[in-house]
mmCIF file of N, CA and C in Angstrom:
data_model
loop_
_atom_site.group_PDB
_atom_site.id
_atom_site.type_symbol
_atom_site.label_atom_id
_atom_site.label_comp_id
_atom_site.label_asym_id
_atom_site.label_seq_id
_atom_site.Cartn_x
_atom_site.Cartn_y
_atom_site.Cartn_z
ATOM 1 N N MET A 1 87.978 103.999 69.298
ATOM 2 C CA MET A 1 89.000 104.533 68.546
ATOM 3 C C MET A 1 89.362 104.585 70.221
ATOM 4 N N ARG A 2 90.642 104.658 70.574
ATOM 5 C CA ARG A 2 91.567 104.770 72.016
ATOM 6 C C ARG A 2 91.456 105.813 72.099
ATOM 7 N N ASP A 3 91.177 106.374 73.585
ATOM 8 C CA ASP A 3 91.536 107.787 73.558
ATOM 9 C C ASP A 3 92.767 108.225 73.896
ATOM 10 N N LEU A 4 93.510 109.491 73.442
ATOM 11 C CA LEU A 4 94.743 109.920 73.687
ATOM 12 C C LEU A 4 95.119 110.393 75.130
ATOM 13 N N PRO A 5 96.558 110.417 75.342
ATOM 14 C CA PRO A 5 96.604 109.958 76.555
ATOM 15 C C PRO A 5 96.963 111.713 77.188
ATOM 16 N N LEU A 6 96.714 111.850 78.342
ATOM 17 C CA LEU A 6 96.352 113.007 78.702
ATOM 18 C C LEU A 6 97.806 113.448 80.086
ATOM 19 N N CYS A 7 98.512 114.942 79.744
ATOM 20 C CA CYS A 7 99.715 114.756 80.736
ATOM 21 C C CYS A 7 98.848 115.641 82.211
ATOM 22 N N LEU A 8 98.521 114.615 82.907
ATOM 23 C CA LEU A 8 98.212 114.973 84.121
ATOM 24 C C LEU A 8 98.847 116.219 84.923
ATOM 25 N N PRO A 9 98.677 117.607 85.592
ATOM 26 C CA PRO A 9 99.946 117.473 86.680
ATOM 27 C C PRO A 9 100.307 116.794 87.403
ATOM 28 N N GLY A 10 102.020 117.379 87.449
ATOM 29 C CA GLY A 10 102.921 116.328 88.225
ATOM 30 C C GLY A 10 102.958 114.997 87.568
ATOM 31 N N GLU A 11 102.140 114.655 86.160
ATOM 32 C CA GLU A 11 102.591 113.415 84.889
ATOM 33 C C GLU A 11 103.636 112.805 85.284
ATOM 34 N N PRO A 12 104.946 113.685 84.519
ATOM 35 C CA PRO A 12 105.600 112.803 83.964
ATOM 36 C C PRO A 12 106.721 113.272 84.883
ATOM 37 N N GLN A 13 106.733 114.002 85.772
ATOM 38 C CA GLN A 13 107.303 113.509 87.288
ATOM 39 C C GLN A 13 107.005 112.171 87.549
ATOM 40 N N GLU A 14 106.390 112.219 87.942
ATOM 41 C CA GLU A 14 105.395 110.752 88.690
ATOM 42 C C GLU A 14 106.242 109.742 87.751
ATOM 43 N N CYS A 15 105.201 109.779 86.620
ATOM 44 C CA CYS A 15 105.653 108.533 85.347
ATOM 45 C C CYS A 15 107.627 108.176 85.443
ATOM 46 N N GLY A 16 108.113 109.108 85.725
ATOM 47 C CA GLY A 16 109.650 109.120 85.190
ATOM 48 C C GLY A 16 110.127 109.631 84.145
ATOM 49 N N GLN A 17 108.682 109.940 82.848
ATOM 50 C CA GLN A 17 109.195 110.420 81.997
ATOM 51 C C GLN A 17 108.940 111.952 81.639
ATOM 52 N N SER A 18 109.800 112.112 80.878
ATOM 53 C CA SER A 18 110.201 113.981 80.572
ATOM 54 C C SER A 18 108.349 114.748 79.983
ATOM 55 N N ALA A 19 108.053 115.979 80.090
ATOM 56 C CA ALA A 19 107.090 116.370 79.662
ATOM 57 C C ALA A 19 107.256 116.094 77.684
ATOM 58 N N GLN A 20 108.412 116.532 77.053
ATOM 59 C CA GLN A 20 109.055 115.970 75.997
ATOM 60 C C GLN A 20 108.464 114.624 75.345
ATOM 61 N N GLN A 21 109.163 113.700 76.449
ATOM 62 C CA GLN A 21 108.458 112.216 75.972
ATOM 63 C C GLN A 21 106.925 112.212 75.892
ATOM 64 N N HIS A 22 106.100 113.001 76.562
ATOM 65 C CA HIS A 22 105.007 113.088 76.871
ATOM 66 C C HIS A 22 104.405 113.425 75.619
ATOM 67 N N VAL A 23 104.478 114.729 75.361
ATOM 68 C CA VAL A 23 104.756 115.604 73.738
ATOM 69 C C VAL A 23 104.669 114.610 72.372
ATOM 70 N N LEU A 24 106.052 113.957 73.138
ATOM 71 C CA LEU A 24 106.020 113.074 71.540
ATOM 72 C C LEU A 24 105.010 111.842 71.109
ATOM 73 N N LEU A 25 104.915 111.112 72.363
ATOM 74 C CA LEU A 25 104.136 110.307 72.328
ATOM 75 C C LEU A 25 102.309 110.652 72.339
ATOM 76 N N TRP A 26 102.269 111.644 72.966
ATOM 77 C CA TRP A 26 100.754 112.439 72.260
ATOM 78 C C TRP A 26 100.551 112.710 70.757
ATOM 79 N N ALA A 27 101.669 113.121 70.323
ATOM 80 C CA ALA A 27 101.984 113.839 69.150
ATOM 81 C C ALA A 27 101.926 112.216 67.730
ATOM 82 N N ALA A 28 102.238 110.691 68.667
ATOM 83 C CA ALA A 28 102.184 109.925 67.397
ATOM 84 C C ALA A 28 101.079 109.294 67.581
ATOM 85 N N ASP A 29 100.068 109.512 68.668
ATOM 86 C CA ASP A 29 99.323 108.503 69.068
ATOM 87 C C ASP A 29 97.499 109.758 67.803
ATOM 88 N N LEU A 30 98.049 111.432 68.344
ATOM 89 C CA LEU A 30 97.121 111.639 67.337
ATOM 90 C C LEU A 30 97.245 111.486 66.014
ATOM 91 N N LYS A 31 98.488 111.265 64.987
ATOM 92 C CA LYS A 31 98.786 111.020 64.110
ATOM 93 C C LYS A 31 98.027 109.486 63.347
ATOM 94 N N ALA A 32 98.506 108.932 64.190
ATOM 95 C CA ALA A 32 97.885 107.314 64.139
ATOM 96 C C ALA A 32 96.532 107.633 64.205
ATOM 97 N N ALA A 33 95.975 108.198 64.605
ATOM 98 C CA ALA A 33 94.401 108.747 64.594
ATOM 99 C C ALA A 33 93.686 109.360 63.466
ATOM 100 N N ALA A 34 94.851 110.057 62.925
ATOM 101 C CA ALA A 34 93.974 110.996 61.986
ATOM 102 C C ALA A 34 94.360 110.093 60.968
ATOM 103 N N HIS A 35 95.170 109.304 61.225
ATOM 104 C CA HIS A 35 95.313 108.842 59.516
ATOM 105 C C HIS A 35 94.409 107.259 59.178
ATOM 106 N N HIS A 36 94.338 106.786 60.280
ATOM 107 C CA HIS A 36 93.261 106.027 60.855
ATOM 108 C C HIS A 36 91.446 106.319 60.238
ATOM 109 N N LEU A 37 91.223 107.772 60.904
ATOM 110 C CA LEU A 37 90.108 108.728 60.383
ATOM 111 C C LEU A 37 90.612 109.015 58.841
ATOM 112 N N ILE A 38 90.977 109.252 59.036
ATOM 113 C CA ILE A 38 91.631 109.909 57.134
ATOM 114 C C ILE A 38 90.508 108.137 56.210
ATOM 115 N N GLU A 39 91.588 106.587 56.463
ATOM 116 C CA GLU A 39 91.205 105.472 56.366
ATOM 117 C C GLU A 39 89.497 105.122 55.918
ATOM 118 N N GLU A 40 89.281 105.481 57.097
ATOM 119 C CA GLU A 40 88.264 104.920 57.980
ATOM 120 C C GLU A 40 87.111 105.845 56.895
ATOM 121 N N SER A 41 87.491 107.382 56.564
ATOM 122 C CA SER A 41 86.034 108.122 56.032
ATOM 123 C C SER A 41 86.258 108.144 54.532
ATOM 124 N N ALA A 42 87.213 108.568 54.198
ATOM 125 C CA ALA A 42 87.169 107.964 52.607
ATOM 126 C C ALA A 42 86.632 107.417 51.732
ATOM 127 N N PRO A 43 85.803 107.966 50.706
ATOM 128 C CA PRO A 43 85.252 106.969 49.964
ATOM 129 C C PRO A 43 85.913 106.311 49.011
ATOM 130 N N SER A 44 87.185 106.042 49.182
ATOM 131 C CA SER A 44 87.410 105.503 47.957
ATOM 132 C C SER A 44 88.985 105.008 48.572
ATOM 133 N N HIS A 45 89.973 104.368 48.026
ATOM 134 C CA HIS A 45 90.874 104.428 48.464
ATOM 135 C C HIS A 45 92.075 105.130 48.053
ATOM 136 N N ASP A 46 91.929 105.585 46.821
ATOM 137 C CA ASP A 46 93.127 106.743 46.293
ATOM 138 C C ASP A 46 92.393 107.911 47.216
ATOM 139 N N ASP A 47 91.262 108.527 47.711
ATOM 140 C CA ASP A 47 90.782 109.659 48.464
ATOM 141 C C ASP A 47 91.735 109.172 49.384
ATOM 142 N N ALA A 48 92.044 107.979 50.356
ATOM 143 C CA ALA A 48 92.232 108.777 51.231
ATOM 144 C C ALA A 48 94.547 108.240 51.203
ATOM 145 N N VAL A 49 94.581 108.030 50.137
ATOM 146 C CA VAL A 49 96.081 107.823 49.898
ATOM 147 C C VAL A 49 96.252 109.240 49.480
ATOM 148 N N TYR A 50 95.104 109.970 49.112
ATOM 149 C CA TYR A 50 95.262 111.608 48.451
ATOM 150 C C TYR A 50 95.642 112.225 49.680
ATOM 151 N N HIS A 51 94.607 112.192 50.634
ATOM 152 C CA HIS A 51 94.290 112.787 51.540
ATOM 153 C C HIS A 51 95.222 112.762 52.579
ATOM 154 N N ALA A 52 96.003 111.437 53.391
ATOM 155 C CA ALA A 52 96.718 110.714 53.919
ATOM 156 C C ALA A 52 98.067 111.191 53.672
ATOM 157 N N GLY A 53 98.247 111.247 51.963
ATOM 158 C CA GLY A 53 100.193 111.865 51.468
ATOM 159 C C GLY A 53 100.213 113.110 50.980
ATOM 160 N N PRO A 54 99.950 113.286 49.454
ATOM 161 C CA PRO A 54 99.609 114.423 48.629
ATOM 162 C C PRO A 54 99.451 115.912 49.621
ATOM 163 N N LEU A 55 98.260 115.742 50.164
ATOM 164 C CA LEU A 55 97.405 116.613 50.841
ATOM 165 C C LEU A 55 98.220 116.888 52.142
ATOM 166 N N TYR A 56 98.348 115.803 53.435
ATOM 167 C CA TYR A 56 98.593 116.025 54.205
ATOM 168 C C TYR A 56 100.346 117.021 53.911
ATOM 169 N N LYS A 57 101.440 116.560 53.096
ATOM 170 C CA LYS A 57 102.237 116.911 53.181
ATOM 171 C C LYS A 57 102.170 118.668 52.772
ATOM 172 N N GLU A 58 101.536 118.938 52.192
ATOM 173 C CA GLU A 58 101.003 119.994 51.545
ATOM 174 C C GLU A 58 100.954 121.058 52.930
ATOM 175 N N LYS A 59 99.912 120.767 53.699
ATOM 176 C CA LYS A 59 99.300 121.316 54.897
ATOM 177 C C LYS A 59 101.022 121.274 55.951
ATOM 178 N N LEU A 60 101.731 120.044 55.506
ATOM 179 C CA LEU A 60 102.747 120.157 56.744
ATOM 180 C C LEU A 60 103.864 121.110 56.175
ATOM 181 N N SER A 61 103.757 121.593 55.724
ATOM 182 C CA SER A 61 105.043 122.234 54.692
ATOM 183 C C SER A 61 104.274 123.423 54.930
ATOM 184 N N ALA A 62 103.181 123.818 54.761
ATOM 185 C CA ALA A 62 102.692 125.031 55.120
ATOM 186 C C ALA A 62 102.539 125.536 56.799
ATOM 187 N N LEU A 63 102.467 124.396 57.784
ATOM 188 C CA LEU A 63 102.537 124.347 58.929
ATOM 189 C C LEU A 63 104.231 125.046 59.128
ATOM 190 N N ARG A 64 105.319 124.304 58.331
ATOM 191 C CA ARG A 64 106.472 124.496 58.686
ATOM 192 C C ARG A 64 107.029 126.075 58.654
ATOM 193 N N ASP A 65 106.230 126.268 56.789
ATOM 194 C CA ASP A 65 106.521 127.473 56.729
ATOM 195 C C ASP A 65 106.036 128.759 57.609
ATOM 196 N N SER A 66 104.967 128.392 58.126
ATOM 197 C CA SER A 66 104.192 128.952 59.403
ATOM 198 C C SER A 66 104.947 129.611 60.324
ATOM 199 N N SER A 67 105.603 127.991 60.829
ATOM 200 C CA SER A 67 106.258 128.466 61.831
ATOM 201 C C SER A 67 107.542 128.831 62.144
ATOM 202 N N SER A 68 108.151 129.133 60.844
ATOM 203 C CA SER A 68 109.733 129.510 60.658
ATOM 204 C C SER A 68 109.582 131.027 60.419
ATOM 205 N N SER A 69 108.384 131.101 60.056
ATOM 206 C CA SER A 69 108.091 133.109 59.562
ATOM 207 C C SER A 69 108.242 133.451 60.946
ATOM 208 N N ARG A 70 107.365 132.901 62.048
ATOM 209 C CA ARG A 70 106.688 133.383 63.206
ATOM 210 C C ARG A 70 108.245 133.522 63.959
ATOM 211 N N GLN A 71 109.191 132.380 63.947
ATOM 212 C CA GLN A 71 110.217 132.269 64.485
ATOM 213 C C GLN A 71 111.427 133.894 64.010
ATOM 214 N N SER A 72 111.272 133.944 62.497
ATOM 215 C CA SER A 72 112.415 134.792 62.459
ATOM 216 C C SER A 72 112.010 136.145 62.643
ATOM 217 N N ALA A 73 110.733 136.465 63.015
ATOM 218 C CA ALA A 73 109.954 137.989 62.793
ATOM 219 C C ALA A 73 110.231 138.017 64.029
#
């Protein structure tokens, strides 16, 4: 598995990318690594589809709800 990119002190300025670009790249790599891990670890194709699809969407929705409730508090 590929190592996730690290944002070292001063790196966004030194490489010309913003911190936001680094976060987006890191998050995309993390999501791809997680999806690949699901595919590799699931005992069947149907299990992989469930965990990468409906369960993922459920977990994402819960994170969004939690985030929005903290922002409105």
